[in-house]
Coordinates of C-alpha atoms (C1' of nucleotides) in Angstrom, one line a residue:
Chain A
X23 CA 118.8 215.7 218.8
X24 CA 116.1 216.6 216.4
X25 CA 116.5 216.6 212.6
X26 CA 115.8 219.7 210.7
X27 CA 112.2 220.7 210.1
X28 CA 110.9 219.4 206.8
X29 CA 109.4 221.1 203.8
X30 CA 106.7 223.1 205.5
X31 CA 103.7 221.8 203.7
X32 CA 101.5 222.6 206.7
X33 CA 101.2 225.8 208.8
X34 CA 103.0 224.2 211.7
X35 CA 105.0 221.2 210.5
X36 CA 105.7 218.4 212.9
X37 CA 109.2 218.4 214.2
X38 CA 110.8 215.2 213.1
X39 CA 112.5 213.8 216.1
X40 CA 114.8 210.8 216.6
X41 CA 112.8 207.8 217.8
X42 CA 114.7 207.6 221.1
X43 CA 114.1 211.3 221.9
X44 CA 110.4 210.7 221.2
X45 CA 110.4 207.6 223.4
X46 CA 112.1 209.5 226.1
X47 CA 109.4 212.1 225.9
X48 CA 106.6 209.5 226.4
X49 CA 108.5 207.9 229.2
X50 CA 108.7 211.3 230.9
X51 CA 105.0 211.7 230.6
X52 CA 104.4 208.2 232.0
X53 CA 106.6 209.0 234.9
X54 CA 104.9 212.3 235.5
X55 CA 101.6 210.4 235.8
X56 CA 103.0 208.3 238.6
X57 CA 103.9 211.3 240.6
X58 CA 100.8 213.3 239.9
X59 CA 98.8 211.7 242.6
X60 CA 101.4 212.3 245.2
X61 CA 101.7 215.9 244.1
X62 CA 97.9 216.5 244.0
X63 CA 97.6 215.0 247.5
X64 CA 100.4 216.9 249.2
X65 CA 99.3 220.1 247.5
X66 CA 95.8 219.7 248.7
X67 CA 96.8 218.6 252.2
X68 CA 98.9 221.7 252.5
X69 CA 96.0 223.8 251.3
X70 CA 93.6 222.3 253.8
X71 CA 95.9 222.6 256.7
X72 CA 96.4 226.2 255.9
X73 CA 92.7 227.1 255.3
X74 CA 90.9 224.6 257.6
X75 CA 93.5 224.0 260.2
X76 CA 93.7 220.3 259.4
X77 CA 93.5 217.8 256.6
X78 CA 90.9 215.1 256.9
X79 CA 90.2 212.2 254.4
X80 CA 86.6 213.2 254.0
X81 CA 87.5 216.6 252.8
X82 CA 90.3 215.3 250.5
X83 CA 87.9 212.9 249.0
X84 CA 85.4 215.7 248.3
X85 CA 87.9 218.0 246.8
X86 CA 89.4 215.3 244.6
X87 CA 86.1 213.9 243.6
X88 CA 86.9 210.3 244.8
X89 CA 85.5 208.0 247.5
X90 CA 87.0 207.8 251.0
X91 CA 88.5 204.3 250.5
X92 CA 90.5 205.6 247.6
X93 CA 91.9 208.4 249.9
X94 CA 92.8 205.9 252.6
X95 CA 94.7 203.7 250.1
X96 CA 96.6 206.6 248.5
X97 CA 97.5 208.2 251.9
X98 CA 99.1 204.9 252.9
X99 CA 101.2 205.1 249.8
X100 CA 102.1 208.6 250.6
X101 CA 103.0 207.5 254.1
X102 CA 105.2 204.7 252.7
X103 CA 106.8 207.3 250.5
X104 CA 107.7 209.4 253.5
X105 CA 105.5 212.3 252.5
X106 CA 102.9 212.2 255.3
X107 CA 102.8 211.3 258.9
X108 CA 99.7 210.0 260.5
X109 CA 97.8 207.7 262.9
X110 CA 94.8 205.8 261.8
X111 CA 91.5 207.8 262.2
X112 CA 93.4 211.0 262.9
X113 CA 94.2 214.1 260.7
X114 CA 97.0 214.0 258.2
X115 CA 100.2 215.9 258.5
X116 CA 103.0 216.5 256.0
X117 CA 106.6 215.4 256.8
X118 CA 109.3 217.9 255.9
X119 CA 109.7 216.2 252.6
X120 CA 106.0 216.4 252.0
X121 CA 106.0 220.1 252.9
X122 CA 108.9 220.7 250.5
X123 CA 107.1 218.9 247.7
X124 CA 103.9 220.8 248.5
X125 CA 105.7 224.1 248.3
X126 CA 107.2 223.3 244.9
X127 CA 103.8 222.1 243.6
X128 CA 101.8 225.0 244.9
X129 CA 104.3 227.5 243.5
X130 CA 104.3 225.8 240.2
X131 CA 100.5 225.7 240.2
X132 CA 100.2 229.4 241.0
X133 CA 102.6 230.3 238.2
X134 CA 100.8 228.2 235.6
X135 CA 97.4 229.7 236.6
X136 CA 98.8 233.2 236.6
X137 CA 100.3 232.6 233.2
X138 CA 97.1 231.3 231.7
X139 CA 95.1 234.2 233.2
X140 CA 97.6 236.6 231.6
X141 CA 96.7 235.1 228.3
X142 CA 93.1 236.3 228.9
X143 CA 91.8 232.9 229.8
X144 CA 88.9 232.9 232.3
X145 CA 89.5 231.8 235.9
X146 CA 87.6 228.6 235.8
X147 CA 89.3 227.3 232.7
X148 CA 92.7 228.5 233.9
X149 CA 92.3 226.5 237.1
X150 CA 90.9 223.4 235.3
X151 CA 93.6 223.3 232.7
X152 CA 96.4 224.1 235.2
X153 CA 95.4 221.1 237.2
X154 CA 96.4 218.9 234.3
X155 CA 99.1 221.0 232.7
X156 CA 101.2 221.7 235.9
X157 CA 102.5 218.1 236.2
X158 CA 104.1 218.3 232.7
X159 CA 105.7 221.7 232.9
X160 CA 109.5 221.4 233.1
X161 CA 111.7 223.8 235.1
X162 CA 112.7 225.4 231.8
X163 CA 109.2 226.0 230.8
X164 CA 108.2 227.2 234.2
X165 CA 111.0 229.8 234.0
X166 CA 109.8 230.9 230.6
X167 CA 106.3 231.4 232.1
X168 CA 107.7 233.5 234.9
X169 CA 109.8 235.5 232.6
X170 CA 106.8 236.3 230.6
X171 CA 104.7 237.2 233.6
X172 CA 107.4 239.6 235.0
X173 CA 107.9 241.4 231.7
X174 CA 104.3 242.4 231.4
Chain B
X2 CA 82.0 229.6 240.4
X3 CA 85.1 230.7 242.3
X4 CA 85.2 233.1 245.2
X5 CA 87.2 236.2 245.0
X6 CA 90.9 236.0 245.3
X7 CA 92.0 236.5 248.9
X8 CA 94.3 238.9 250.7
X9 CA 97.3 238.5 248.5
X10 CA 99.8 237.5 251.1
X11 CA 101.8 235.7 248.5
X12 CA 103.0 236.7 245.1
X13 CA 100.4 234.4 243.4
X14 CA 97.7 233.6 245.9
X15 CA 95.8 230.3 245.4
X16 CA 92.4 230.8 243.9
X17 CA 89.8 229.5 246.4
X18 CA 87.5 227.4 244.5
X19 CA 84.3 225.6 245.4
X20 CA 85.0 221.9 246.3
X21 CA 82.8 220.7 243.4
X22 CA 84.5 222.8 240.9
X23 CA 87.8 221.5 242.1
X24 CA 86.6 217.9 242.1
X25 CA 85.3 218.5 238.5
X26 CA 88.8 219.6 237.6
X27 CA 90.4 216.5 238.9
X28 CA 87.8 214.4 237.2
X29 CA 88.6 216.1 234.0
X30 CA 92.3 215.3 234.4
X31 CA 91.5 211.6 235.1
X32 CA 89.3 211.5 232.0
X33 CA 92.1 213.1 230.0
X34 CA 94.4 210.3 231.1
X35 CA 92.0 207.7 229.7
X36 CA 92.0 209.3 226.3
X37 CA 95.7 210.1 226.2
X38 CA 96.8 206.7 225.0
X39 CA 94.2 206.7 222.2
X40 CA 95.4 210.1 221.2
X41 CA 99.0 209.3 221.3
X42 CA 98.5 206.2 219.2
X43 CA 96.4 207.7 216.5
X44 CA 98.7 210.7 216.3
X45 CA 101.7 208.5 215.9
X46 CA 100.0 206.2 213.5
X47 CA 99.0 209.1 211.3
X48 CA 102.6 210.4 211.5
X49 CA 104.1 207.0 210.5
X50 CA 101.7 206.4 207.6
X51 CA 102.6 209.9 206.3
X52 CA 106.4 209.5 206.7
X53 CA 106.9 205.8 206.4
X54 CA 104.0 204.8 204.2
X55 CA 102.6 202.4 206.9
X56 CA 102.3 202.0 210.6
X57 CA 103.8 198.8 212.1
X58 CA 103.7 197.8 215.7
X59 CA 107.4 197.4 216.0
X60 CA 107.9 201.1 215.0
X61 CA 105.1 202.3 217.3
X62 CA 106.7 200.4 220.2
X63 CA 110.1 202.0 219.4
X64 CA 108.6 205.5 219.2
X65 CA 106.6 205.2 222.4
X66 CA 109.3 203.4 224.3
X67 CA 107.2 200.4 225.1
X68 CA 107.4 196.7 224.3
X69 CA 105.5 195.1 221.3
X70 CA 103.0 193.2 223.5
X71 CA 101.9 196.5 224.9
X72 CA 101.3 197.9 221.5
X73 CA 99.3 194.8 220.5
X74 CA 97.0 195.2 223.5
X75 CA 96.5 198.9 223.0
X76 CA 95.8 198.5 219.3
X77 CA 93.1 196.0 220.1
X78 CA 91.5 198.6 222.3
X79 CA 91.7 201.2 219.6
X80 CA 90.1 198.8 217.2
X81 CA 87.3 198.1 219.7
X82 CA 86.9 201.9 220.0
X83 CA 86.5 202.1 216.2
X84 CA 89.6 204.2 215.7
X85 CA 91.7 201.7 213.7
X86 CA 91.1 199.0 211.2
X87 CA 93.4 196.1 210.9
X88 CA 94.1 192.4 210.4
X89 CA 96.4 190.4 212.7
X90 CA 100.1 190.6 211.5
X91 CA 99.4 193.4 209.1
X92 CA 99.9 197.1 209.1
X93 CA 97.6 199.4 211.0
X94 CA 95.1 201.8 209.3
X95 CA 93.0 204.6 210.8
X96 CA 89.3 204.6 210.3
X97 CA 87.6 207.9 209.5
X98 CA 87.0 208.5 213.1
X99 CA 90.7 207.7 213.8
X100 CA 91.8 210.1 211.1
X101 CA 89.6 212.9 212.5
X102 CA 91.0 212.4 216.0
X103 CA 94.5 212.3 214.7
X104 CA 94.0 215.5 212.8
X105 CA 92.7 217.3 215.9
X106 CA 95.6 215.9 218.0
X107 CA 98.3 216.7 215.6
X108 CA 97.0 220.3 215.1
X109 CA 96.8 220.8 218.9
X110 CA 100.3 219.3 219.3
X111 CA 101.7 221.7 216.7
X112 CA 100.1 224.7 218.3
X113 CA 101.3 223.8 221.7
X114 CA 104.9 223.2 220.4
X115 CA 104.8 226.4 218.4
X116 CA 103.5 228.3 221.4
X117 CA 106.3 227.0 223.7
X118 CA 108.9 227.8 221.1
X119 CA 107.5 231.3 220.9
X120 CA 108.3 231.7 224.6
X121 CA 112.0 231.1 223.8
X122 CA 112.0 227.5 225.0
X123 CA 114.4 225.1 223.2
X124 CA 113.0 222.5 220.7
X125 CA 113.8 219.4 222.7
X126 CA 112.1 220.8 225.9
X127 CA 109.2 222.2 223.9
X128 CA 108.5 218.8 222.3
X129 CA 108.9 217.0 225.6
X130 CA 106.6 219.3 227.6
X131 CA 104.1 219.5 224.7
X132 CA 103.8 215.7 224.8
X133 CA 102.4 215.9 228.3
X134 CA 100.7 219.3 228.2
X135 CA 98.7 218.9 225.0
X136 CA 96.2 216.4 226.5
X137 CA 95.2 219.0 229.1
X138 CA 94.8 222.0 226.9
X139 CA 91.1 222.9 226.6
X140 CA 89.7 224.5 223.4
X141 CA 89.6 227.9 225.2
X142 CA 93.3 227.7 226.1
X143 CA 94.3 226.4 222.6
X144 CA 92.6 229.4 221.1
X145 CA 94.4 231.7 223.5
X146 CA 97.7 230.1 222.4
X147 CA 96.8 230.6 218.7
X148 CA 95.7 234.2 219.3
X149 CA 99.1 234.9 220.9
X150 CA 100.9 233.2 218.1
X151 CA 99.1 235.2 215.4
X152 CA 99.6 238.5 217.1
X153 CA 103.4 238.2 217.1
Chain C
dT3 C1' 77.1 208.0 279.7
dA4 C1' 74.7 205.6 276.0
dG5 C1' 73.3 205.6 271.4
dA6 C1' 73.3 207.4 267.1
dT7 C1' 75.7 209.4 263.3
dA8 C1' 79.7 210.5 260.9
dA9 C1' 84.3 209.4 259.6
dG10 C1' 87.6 206.2 258.4
dT11 C1' 89.3 201.5 257.3
dT12 C1' 89.4 196.8 255.3
dA13 C1' 88.4 193.5 252.0
dG14 C1' 87.7 192.4 247.7
dC15 C1' 86.4 193.6 243.0
dC16 C1' 87.6 195.7 238.3
dA17 C1' 90.0 198.1 234.4
dT18 C1' 94.2 200.0 232.7
dG19 C1' 98.8 199.7 231.1
dT20 C1' 103.0 197.9 231.6
dC21 C1' 106.2 193.7 231.5
dT22 C1' 108.5 188.8 230.3
dA23 C1' 108.4 184.3 228.3
dA24 C1' 106.8 181.5 224.9
dC25 C1' 104.5 180.7 220.8
dT26 C1' 102.9 181.8 215.8
dT27 C1' 103.1 184.0 211.5
dT28 C1' 105.4 186.4 207.8
dG29 C1' 108.8 187.2 204.7
dT30 C1' 113.3 186.5 202.9
dA31 C1' 117.6 184.4 201.4
dC32 C1' 119.6 180.6 199.9
Chain D
dG25 C1' 110.8 175.3 198.7
dT26 C1' 112.9 175.3 203.2
dA27 C1' 114.7 177.2 207.0
dC28 C1' 115.7 181.1 209.6
dA29 C1' 115.1 185.7 211.4
dA30 C1' 112.1 189.3 212.4
dA31 C1' 107.6 190.7 213.6
dG32 C1' 103.6 190.0 216.0
dT33 C1' 100.6 187.7 219.3
dT34 C1' 99.1 185.2 223.5
dA35 C1' 99.3 184.1 228.2
dG36 C1' 100.0 185.4 232.5
dA37 C1' 102.1 188.4 236.1
dC38 C1' 102.2 192.9 238.6
dA39 C1' 101.3 197.8 240.2
dT40 C1' 98.1 201.6 240.1
dG41 C1' 94.0 203.7 241.2
dG42 C1' 89.4 203.6 241.0
dC43 C1' 84.9 201.4 243.2
dT44 C1' 81.2 199.1 246.7
dA45 C1' 79.9 196.7 250.8
dA46 C1' 80.7 195.9 255.3
dC47 C1' 83.0 196.8 259.4
dT48 C1' 85.4 199.7 263.2
dT49 C1' 86.4 204.0 265.5
dA50 C1' 85.4 208.6 266.9
dT51 C1' 82.4 212.2 268.0
dC52 C1' 78.4 214.5 269.4
dT53 C1' 74.2 214.9 271.6
dA54 C1' 70.4 214.0 274.4

DNA sequence: TAGATAAGTTAGCCATGTCTAACTTTGTAC
DNA sequence: GTACAAAGTTAGACATGGCTAACTTATCTA
């Protein structure tokens, strides 16, 4: 666990943590990065299927701000991971696992955005920051956000 | 800008954003990833200098949970970026630019941790989540966190 | 139904960030 | 002052996630 907080020289003193705990934290962040792409893709695919009727690479590329070959490559990885189902040159569908993941991500995304908005942050910033923050919000923290949202 | 929120079928409806705004958001996240390592390193180096008197690769490796060669490689990049000063086989020092960045990062880190703690989240989780979240918190959001902290 | 255009893929490049194995340097303890 | 252990570096591999250029497939339209 963590040691006690130190003397309080500064307004918010750094919590002095055990090296392994700190290393674990960074490992968690690195792991989160690896799943971010999968999460962003399934989230976006679910969104596109809902709003557009289907998810096409060209649209995914546009929304993510990347080029089509990047999408092709990443979709293959998603397929290998069992998250999407698809034939070459056709639209992209989510497997059950993909849909479950999308559901979790979209819900988490909405909670984070709503929470930021509740702090008085403007929509554009809330969406922008949520995009990055959401992947690093643990279940515990997400619950805290929801608790705060409900008690308002 | 964003369109208006839609019908509200779900508890938190997804905000329907223009594709370019969304793409910008993802681009911002990708950019943030590129500076994360630099930020983590200078933050940690500043911390080690303060608490241990000097920053050594072996300790950085231990704290970040990576192997020494990884640290060597990343420190070279930091040196190339003008953030650290150092001779091979000797301790690592921050340049003025590195110190400025460290200061900003440490302050942001402390605010994020304090904010999470203020939501009733336990220390270990707060530290862990902050490690990932801090790199994606814009100035606007950081201010909102501080405002909230001060008004308690 | 033939061509043109748009969409999608493949191939191959690059940078990042991790690793292991092997080597060099530093510092210390006799 | 030498030898050994610890710290640090170098070399080289690998996966990820971008890109461009060139090719293939699908679609639409005249």
